[in-house]
Every structure is written in structure tokens, then in C-alpha cells.
Amino acid sequence: GLGFNIVGGTDQQYMSNDSSIYVSRIKKDGAAYLDGRLQEGDKILAVNGKDLKDLRHKDAVELFRNAGYDVSLKIQRRLQPQNGPVSHRGDGESGGLSLAAFLVPGLALAAAAVWIVLRYRQRI
């Protein structure tokens, strides 16, 4: 997976009167965690150019599951002022978020680790 969980949708609103999709959790050592740009609370506006507006939760989940290897996210950052409530930045949109840049090295490291473990076991 991409290393994060989502909440929201037209059928499971996370915030009242808002059916947007939000990042609810970043999984430790997952692709999003290793990339470091996505944050819990971020609103996801689009996946690979496909708008997430007015989608049911399960349809949004399917979009993420079928996003493919090179994933680009359009997000709106949720900022928290030092002494105030959580709010959304005016435009708040970032450019594409390519997780492939971290998936490839991550998979390579995992494959190398498995190879080392197997080699070590053979010697014992």
C-alpha cells in the first residue's frame, strides 16, 4: 500500500458538511512516512489527476488501491497555528506527490534484507 489510511467520503463524512477525503493515519515506515511530505489531517483533492470530490469512502479507497506504481496526490495542507484552532490554508495545494521515488528504494532495501537473511540462514 501507500502507507496511510483515509477517512471521509459522501457516505462517511469526517467533518460536518464536508465529504472530502482526509489522511487519518500515516503508517510508520510506510511509503508516505518515508517520503515525509504527506501529513495526518491533509485533505486529498486528487489521485493521479482524478478528483476525489463527491466520492463514497469505498470508491476513494478503490482509487488508491488501483492507483498503480507511480502515484501523484494533490493535497490541501491542514495547518495548525501556534495558539489557535486547526484551519485550512487559503489555496493550500501542493504539487504532485510522487511516492515511487521512495517505493523503489524501499523495495530494494527490503529485497536486500531478505537476501541477507536467507544467506545468513544457509551458513548456520
PDB file of N, CA, C and O in Angstrom, residues 59-104:
ATOM      1  N   ASP A  59     -15.316   4.042  -2.712  1.00  0.00           N
ATOM      2  CA  ASP A  59     -14.849   4.373  -4.061  1.00  0.00           C
ATOM      3  C   ASP A  59     -13.487   5.074  -4.009  1.00  0.00           C
ATOM      4  O   ASP A  59     -12.631   4.846  -4.859  1.00  0.00           O
ATOM      5  N   ALA A  60     -13.299   5.906  -2.998  1.00  0.00           N
ATOM      6  CA  ALA A  60     -12.000   6.558  -2.816  1.00  0.00           C
ATOM      7  C   ALA A  60     -10.932   5.519  -2.483  1.00  0.00           C
ATOM      8  O   ALA A  60      -9.820   5.550  -3.029  1.00  0.00           O
ATOM      9  N   VAL A  61     -11.267   4.574  -1.612  1.00  0.00           N
ATOM     10  CA  VAL A  61     -10.331   3.502  -1.262  1.00  0.00           C
ATOM     11  C   VAL A  61      -9.936   2.724  -2.517  1.00  0.00           C
ATOM     12  O   VAL A  61      -8.756   2.425  -2.728  1.00  0.00           O
ATOM     13  N   GLU A  62     -10.887   2.423  -3.370  1.00  0.00           N
ATOM     14  CA  GLU A  62     -10.593   1.699  -4.617  1.00  0.00           C
ATOM     15  C   GLU A  62      -9.661   2.487  -5.520  1.00  0.00           C
ATOM     16  O   GLU A  62      -8.780   1.915  -6.163  1.00  0.00           O
ATOM     17  N   LEU A  63      -9.858   3.805  -5.580  1.00  0.00           N
ATOM     18  CA  LEU A  63      -8.946   4.635  -6.384  1.00  0.00           C
ATOM     19  C   LEU A  63      -7.511   4.515  -5.885  1.00  0.00           C
ATOM     20  O   LEU A  63      -6.582   4.406  -6.680  1.00  0.00           O
ATOM     21  N   PHE A  64      -7.333   4.519  -4.584  1.00  0.00           N
ATOM     22  CA  PHE A  64      -5.993   4.374  -4.025  1.00  0.00           C
ATOM     23  C   PHE A  64      -5.439   2.978  -4.293  1.00  0.00           C
ATOM     24  O   PHE A  64      -4.272   2.826  -4.646  1.00  0.00           O
ATOM     25  N   ARG A  65      -6.266   1.978  -4.125  1.00  0.00           N
ATOM     26  CA  ARG A  65      -5.806   0.599  -4.347  1.00  0.00           C
ATOM     27  C   ARG A  65      -5.393   0.365  -5.796  1.00  0.00           C
ATOM     28  O   ARG A  65      -4.502  -0.427  -6.065  1.00  0.00           O
ATOM     29  N   ASN A  66      -6.052   1.037  -6.709  1.00  0.00           N
ATOM     30  CA  ASN A  66      -5.776   0.846  -8.141  1.00  0.00           C
ATOM     31  C   ASN A  66      -4.927   1.971  -8.727  1.00  0.00           C
ATOM     32  O   ASN A  66      -4.866   2.119  -9.943  1.00  0.00           O
ATOM     33  N   ALA A  67      -4.284   2.745  -7.882  1.00  0.00           N
ATOM     34  CA  ALA A  67      -3.535   3.910  -8.345  1.00  0.00           C
ATOM     35  C   ALA A  67      -2.301   3.538  -9.163  1.00  0.00           C
ATOM     36  O   ALA A  67      -1.793   4.357  -9.919  1.00  0.00           O
ATOM     37  N   GLY A  68      -1.821   2.337  -8.987  1.00  0.00           N
ATOM     38  CA  GLY A  68      -0.649   1.912  -9.740  1.00  0.00           C
ATOM     39  C   GLY A  68       0.634   2.181  -8.991  1.00  0.00           C
ATOM     40  O   GLY A  68       0.647   2.454  -7.787  1.00  0.00           O
ATOM     41  N   TYR A  69       1.731   2.105  -9.731  1.00  0.00           N
ATOM     42  CA  TYR A  69       3.061   2.179  -9.137  1.00  0.00           C
ATOM     43  C   TYR A  69       3.516   3.618  -8.902  1.00  0.00           C
ATOM     44  O   TYR A  69       4.089   3.937  -7.884  1.00  0.00           O
ATOM     45  N   ASP A  70       3.250   4.497  -9.843  1.00  0.00           N
ATOM     46  CA  ASP A  70       3.662   5.896  -9.744  1.00  0.00           C
ATOM     47  C   ASP A  70       2.433   6.714  -9.364  1.00  0.00           C
ATOM     48  O   ASP A  70       1.556   6.944 -10.183  1.00  0.00           O
ATOM     49  N   VAL A  71       2.361   7.153  -8.104  1.00  0.00           N
ATOM     50  CA  VAL A  71       1.162   7.808  -7.577  1.00  0.00           C
ATOM     51  C   VAL A  71       1.427   9.291  -7.340  1.00  0.00           C
ATOM     52  O   VAL A  71       2.419   9.662  -6.724  1.00  0.00           O
ATOM     53  N   SER A  72       0.524  10.120  -7.850  1.00  0.00           N
ATOM     54  CA  SER A  72       0.610  11.560  -7.652  1.00  0.00           C
ATOM     55  C   SER A  72      -0.625  12.009  -6.877  1.00  0.00           C
ATOM     56  O   SER A  72      -1.746  11.692  -7.266  1.00  0.00           O
ATOM     57  N   LEU A  73      -0.400  12.721  -5.770  1.00  0.00           N
ATOM     58  CA  LEU A  73      -1.502  13.210  -4.949  1.00  0.00           C
ATOM     59  C   LEU A  73      -1.534  14.728  -4.987  1.00  0.00           C
ATOM     60  O   LEU A  73      -0.502  15.384  -4.900  1.00  0.00           O
ATOM     61  N   LYS A  74      -2.720  15.267  -5.102  1.00  0.00           N
ATOM     62  CA  LYS A  74      -2.929  16.715  -4.973  1.00  0.00           C
ATOM     63  C   LYS A  74      -3.586  16.896  -3.612  1.00  0.00           C
ATOM     64  O   LYS A  74      -4.648  16.331  -3.347  1.00  0.00           O
ATOM     65  N   ILE A  75      -2.918  17.651  -2.742  1.00  0.00           N
ATOM     66  CA  ILE A  75      -3.414  17.771  -1.375  1.00  0.00           C
ATOM     67  C   ILE A  75      -3.627  19.223  -0.983  1.00  0.00           C
ATOM     68  O   ILE A  75      -3.129  20.135  -1.636  1.00  0.00           O
ATOM     69  N   GLN A  76      -4.386  19.390   0.079  1.00  0.00           N
ATOM     70  CA  GLN A  76      -4.533  20.690   0.722  1.00  0.00           C
ATOM     71  C   GLN A  76      -4.027  20.503   2.142  1.00  0.00           C
ATOM     72  O   GLN A  76      -4.558  19.698   2.905  1.00  0.00           O
ATOM     73  N   ARG A  77      -2.969  21.219   2.468  1.00  0.00           N
ATOM     74  CA  ARG A  77      -2.327  21.080   3.774  1.00  0.00           C
ATOM     75  C   ARG A  77      -3.205  21.666   4.858  1.00  0.00           C
ATOM     76  O   ARG A  77      -3.786  22.719   4.712  1.00  0.00           O
ATOM     77  N   ARG A  78      -3.280  20.992   5.961  1.00  0.00           N
ATOM     78  CA  ARG A  78      -4.017  21.476   7.115  1.00  0.00           C
ATOM     79  C   ARG A  78      -2.997  22.029   8.093  1.00  0.00           C
ATOM     80  O   ARG A  78      -2.178  21.299   8.623  1.00  0.00           O
ATOM     81  N   LEU A  79      -3.040  23.318   8.303  1.00  0.00           N
ATOM     82  CA  LEU A  79      -2.079  23.973   9.187  1.00  0.00           C
ATOM     83  C   LEU A  79      -2.690  24.221  10.547  1.00  0.00           C
ATOM     84  O   LEU A  79      -3.881  24.483  10.668  1.00  0.00           O
ATOM     85  N   GLN A  80      -1.846  24.170  11.550  1.00  0.00           N
ATOM     86  CA  GLN A  80      -2.309  24.472  12.904  1.00  0.00           C
ATOM     87  C   GLN A  80      -1.479  25.625  13.449  1.00  0.00           C
ATOM     88  O   GLN A  80      -0.307  25.463  13.746  1.00  0.00           O
ATOM     89  N   PRO A  81      -2.096  26.805  13.563  1.00  0.00           N
ATOM     90  CA  PRO A  81      -1.370  27.939  14.140  1.00  0.00           C
ATOM     91  C   PRO A  81      -0.927  27.606  15.562  1.00  0.00           C
ATOM     92  O   PRO A  81      -1.539  26.788  16.233  1.00  0.00           O
ATOM     93  N   GLN A  82       0.102  28.300  16.048  1.00  0.00           N
ATOM     94  CA  GLN A  82       0.644  28.006  17.373  1.00  0.00           C
ATOM     95  C   GLN A  82      -0.396  28.100  18.474  1.00  0.00           C
ATOM     96  O   GLN A  82      -0.476  27.234  19.314  1.00  0.00           O
ATOM     97  N   ASN A  83      -1.179  29.157  18.486  1.00  0.00           N
ATOM     98  CA  ASN A  83      -2.137  29.341  19.574  1.00  0.00           C
ATOM     99  C   ASN A  83      -3.559  29.481  19.063  1.00  0.00           C
ATOM    100  O   ASN A  83      -4.309  30.305  19.530  1.00  0.00           O
ATOM    101  N   GLY A  84      -3.925  28.650  18.116  1.00  0.00           N
ATOM    102  CA  GLY A  84      -5.273  28.769  17.574  1.00  0.00           C
ATOM    103  C   GLY A  84      -5.789  27.432  17.090  1.00  0.00           C
ATOM    104  O   GLY A  84      -5.102  26.421  17.167  1.00  0.00           O
ATOM    105  N   PRO A  85      -7.003  27.425  16.610  1.00  0.00           N
ATOM    106  CA  PRO A  85      -7.603  26.172  16.133  1.00  0.00           C
ATOM    107  C   PRO A  85      -7.005  25.755  14.795  1.00  0.00           C
ATOM    108  O   PRO A  85      -6.384  26.543  14.093  1.00  0.00           O
ATOM    109  N   VAL A  86      -7.216  24.492  14.456  1.00  0.00           N
ATOM    110  CA  VAL A  86      -6.769  23.964  13.171  1.00  0.00           C
ATOM    111  C   VAL A  86      -7.590  24.614  12.073  1.00  0.00           C
ATOM    112  O   VAL A  86      -8.797  24.764  12.189  1.00  0.00           O
ATOM    113  N   SER A  87      -6.924  25.055  11.007  1.00  0.00           N
ATOM    114  CA  SER A  87      -7.641  25.660   9.890  1.00  0.00           C
ATOM    115  C   SER A  87      -6.968  25.265   8.593  1.00  0.00           C
ATOM    116  O   SER A  87      -5.905  24.665   8.586  1.00  0.00           O
ATOM    117  N   HIS A  88      -7.594  25.605   7.481  1.00  0.00           N
ATOM    118  CA  HIS A  88      -7.050  25.299   6.161  1.00  0.00           C
ATOM    119  C   HIS A  88      -6.413  26.550   5.576  1.00  0.00           C
ATOM    120  O   HIS A  88      -6.940  27.642   5.707  1.00  0.00           O
ATOM    121  N   ARG A  89      -5.290  26.371   4.925  1.00  0.00           N
ATOM    122  CA  ARG A  89      -4.617  27.474   4.249  1.00  0.00           C
ATOM    123  C   ARG A  89      -5.467  27.891   3.056  1.00  0.00           C
ATOM    124  O   ARG A  89      -6.179  27.074   2.482  1.00  0.00           O
ATOM    125  N   GLY A  90      -5.354  29.128   2.638  1.00  0.00           N
ATOM    126  CA  GLY A  90      -6.132  29.657   1.518  1.00  0.00           C
ATOM    127  C   GLY A  90      -6.128  28.769   0.298  1.00  0.00           C
ATOM    128  O   GLY A  90      -7.118  28.148  -0.037  1.00  0.00           O
ATOM    129  N   ASP A  91      -5.010  28.686  -0.428  1.00  0.00           N
ATOM    130  CA  ASP A  91      -5.001  27.813  -1.596  1.00  0.00           C
ATOM    131  C   ASP A  91      -4.544  26.420  -1.190  1.00  0.00           C
ATOM    132  O   ASP A  91      -5.069  25.445  -1.664  1.00  0.00           O
ATOM    133  N   GLY A  92      -3.532  26.314  -0.353  1.00  0.00           N
ATOM    134  CA  GLY A  92      -3.132  25.079   0.296  1.00  0.00           C
ATOM    135  C   GLY A  92      -2.803  23.901  -0.570  1.00  0.00           C
ATOM    136  O   GLY A  92      -2.626  22.817  -0.073  1.00  0.00           O
ATOM    137  N   GLU A  93      -2.735  24.068  -1.871  1.00  0.00           N
ATOM    138  CA  GLU A  93      -2.498  22.910  -2.713  1.00  0.00           C
ATOM    139  C   GLU A  93      -1.013  22.765  -2.983  1.00  0.00           C
ATOM    140  O   GLU A  93      -0.315  23.722  -3.208  1.00  0.00           O
ATOM    141  N   SER A  94      -0.565  21.509  -2.932  1.00  0.00           N
ATOM    142  CA  SER A  94       0.837  21.270  -3.266  1.00  0.00           C
ATOM    143  C   SER A  94       0.881  20.622  -4.636  1.00  0.00           C
ATOM    144  O   SER A  94      -0.130  20.205  -5.174  1.00  0.00           O
ATOM    145  N   GLY A  95       2.055  20.516  -5.153  1.00  0.00           N
ATOM    146  CA  GLY A  95       2.221  19.836  -6.437  1.00  0.00           C
ATOM    147  C   GLY A  95       2.029  18.343  -6.263  1.00  0.00           C
ATOM    148  O   GLY A  95       1.656  17.862  -5.208  1.00  0.00           O
ATOM    149  N   GLY A  96       2.311  17.599  -7.318  1.00  0.00           N
ATOM    150  CA  GLY A  96       2.163  16.150  -7.268  1.00  0.00           C
ATOM    151  C   GLY A  96       3.106  15.543  -6.237  1.00  0.00           C
ATOM    152  O   GLY A  96       4.201  16.014  -6.033  1.00  0.00           O
ATOM    153  N   LEU A  97       2.670  14.504  -5.607  1.00  0.00           N
ATOM    154  CA  LEU A  97       3.455  13.796  -4.609  1.00  0.00           C
ATOM    155  C   LEU A  97       3.775  12.427  -5.176  1.00  0.00           C
ATOM    156  O   LEU A  97       2.927  11.557  -5.209  1.00  0.00           O
ATOM    157  N   SER A  98       4.986  12.259  -5.666  1.00  0.00           N
ATOM    158  CA  SER A  98       5.369  11.001  -6.277  1.00  0.00           C
ATOM    159  C   SER A  98       5.968  10.072  -5.238  1.00  0.00           C
ATOM    160  O   SER A  98       7.073  10.299  -4.759  1.00  0.00           O
ATOM    161  N   LEU A  99       5.230   9.055  -4.868  1.00  0.00           N
ATOM    162  CA  LEU A  99       5.711   8.109  -3.873  1.00  0.00           C
ATOM    163  C   LEU A  99       6.646   7.074  -4.481  1.00  0.00           C
ATOM    164  O   LEU A  99       7.362   6.388  -3.765  1.00  0.00           O
ATOM    165  N   ALA A 100       6.654   6.965  -5.804  1.00  0.00           N
ATOM    166  CA  ALA A 100       7.512   5.982  -6.454  1.00  0.00           C
ATOM    167  C   ALA A 100       8.978   6.222  -6.129  1.00  0.00           C
ATOM    168  O   ALA A 100       9.762   5.285  -6.043  1.00  0.00           O
ATOM    169  N   ALA A 101       9.344   7.472  -5.926  1.00  0.00           N
ATOM    170  CA  ALA A 101      10.731   7.791  -5.610  1.00  0.00           C
ATOM    171  C   ALA A 101      11.169   7.116  -4.315  1.00  0.00           C
ATOM    172  O   ALA A 101      12.346   6.872  -4.105  1.00  0.00           O
ATOM    173  N   PHE A 102      10.228   6.798  -3.440  1.00  0.00           N
ATOM    174  CA  PHE A 102      10.570   6.127  -2.199  1.00  0.00           C
ATOM    175  C   PHE A 102      10.158   4.666  -2.198  1.00  0.00           C
ATOM    176  O   PHE A 102      10.687   3.874  -1.436  1.00  0.00           O
ATOM    177  N   LEU A 103       9.215   4.293  -3.050  1.00  0.00           N
ATOM    178  CA  LEU A 103       8.832   2.893  -3.131  1.00  0.00           C
ATOM    179  C   LEU A 103       9.947   2.048  -3.710  1.00  0.00           C
ATOM    180  O   LEU A 103      10.236   0.972  -3.212  1.00  0.00           O
ATOM    181  N   VAL A 104      10.589   2.534  -4.767  1.00  0.00           N
ATOM    182  CA  VAL A 104      11.638   1.761  -5.429  1.00  0.00           C
ATOM    183  C   VAL A 104      12.793   1.479  -4.467  1.00  0.00           C
ATOM    184  O   VAL A 104      13.164   0.326  -4.266  1.00  0.00           O
TER     185      VAL A 104
END
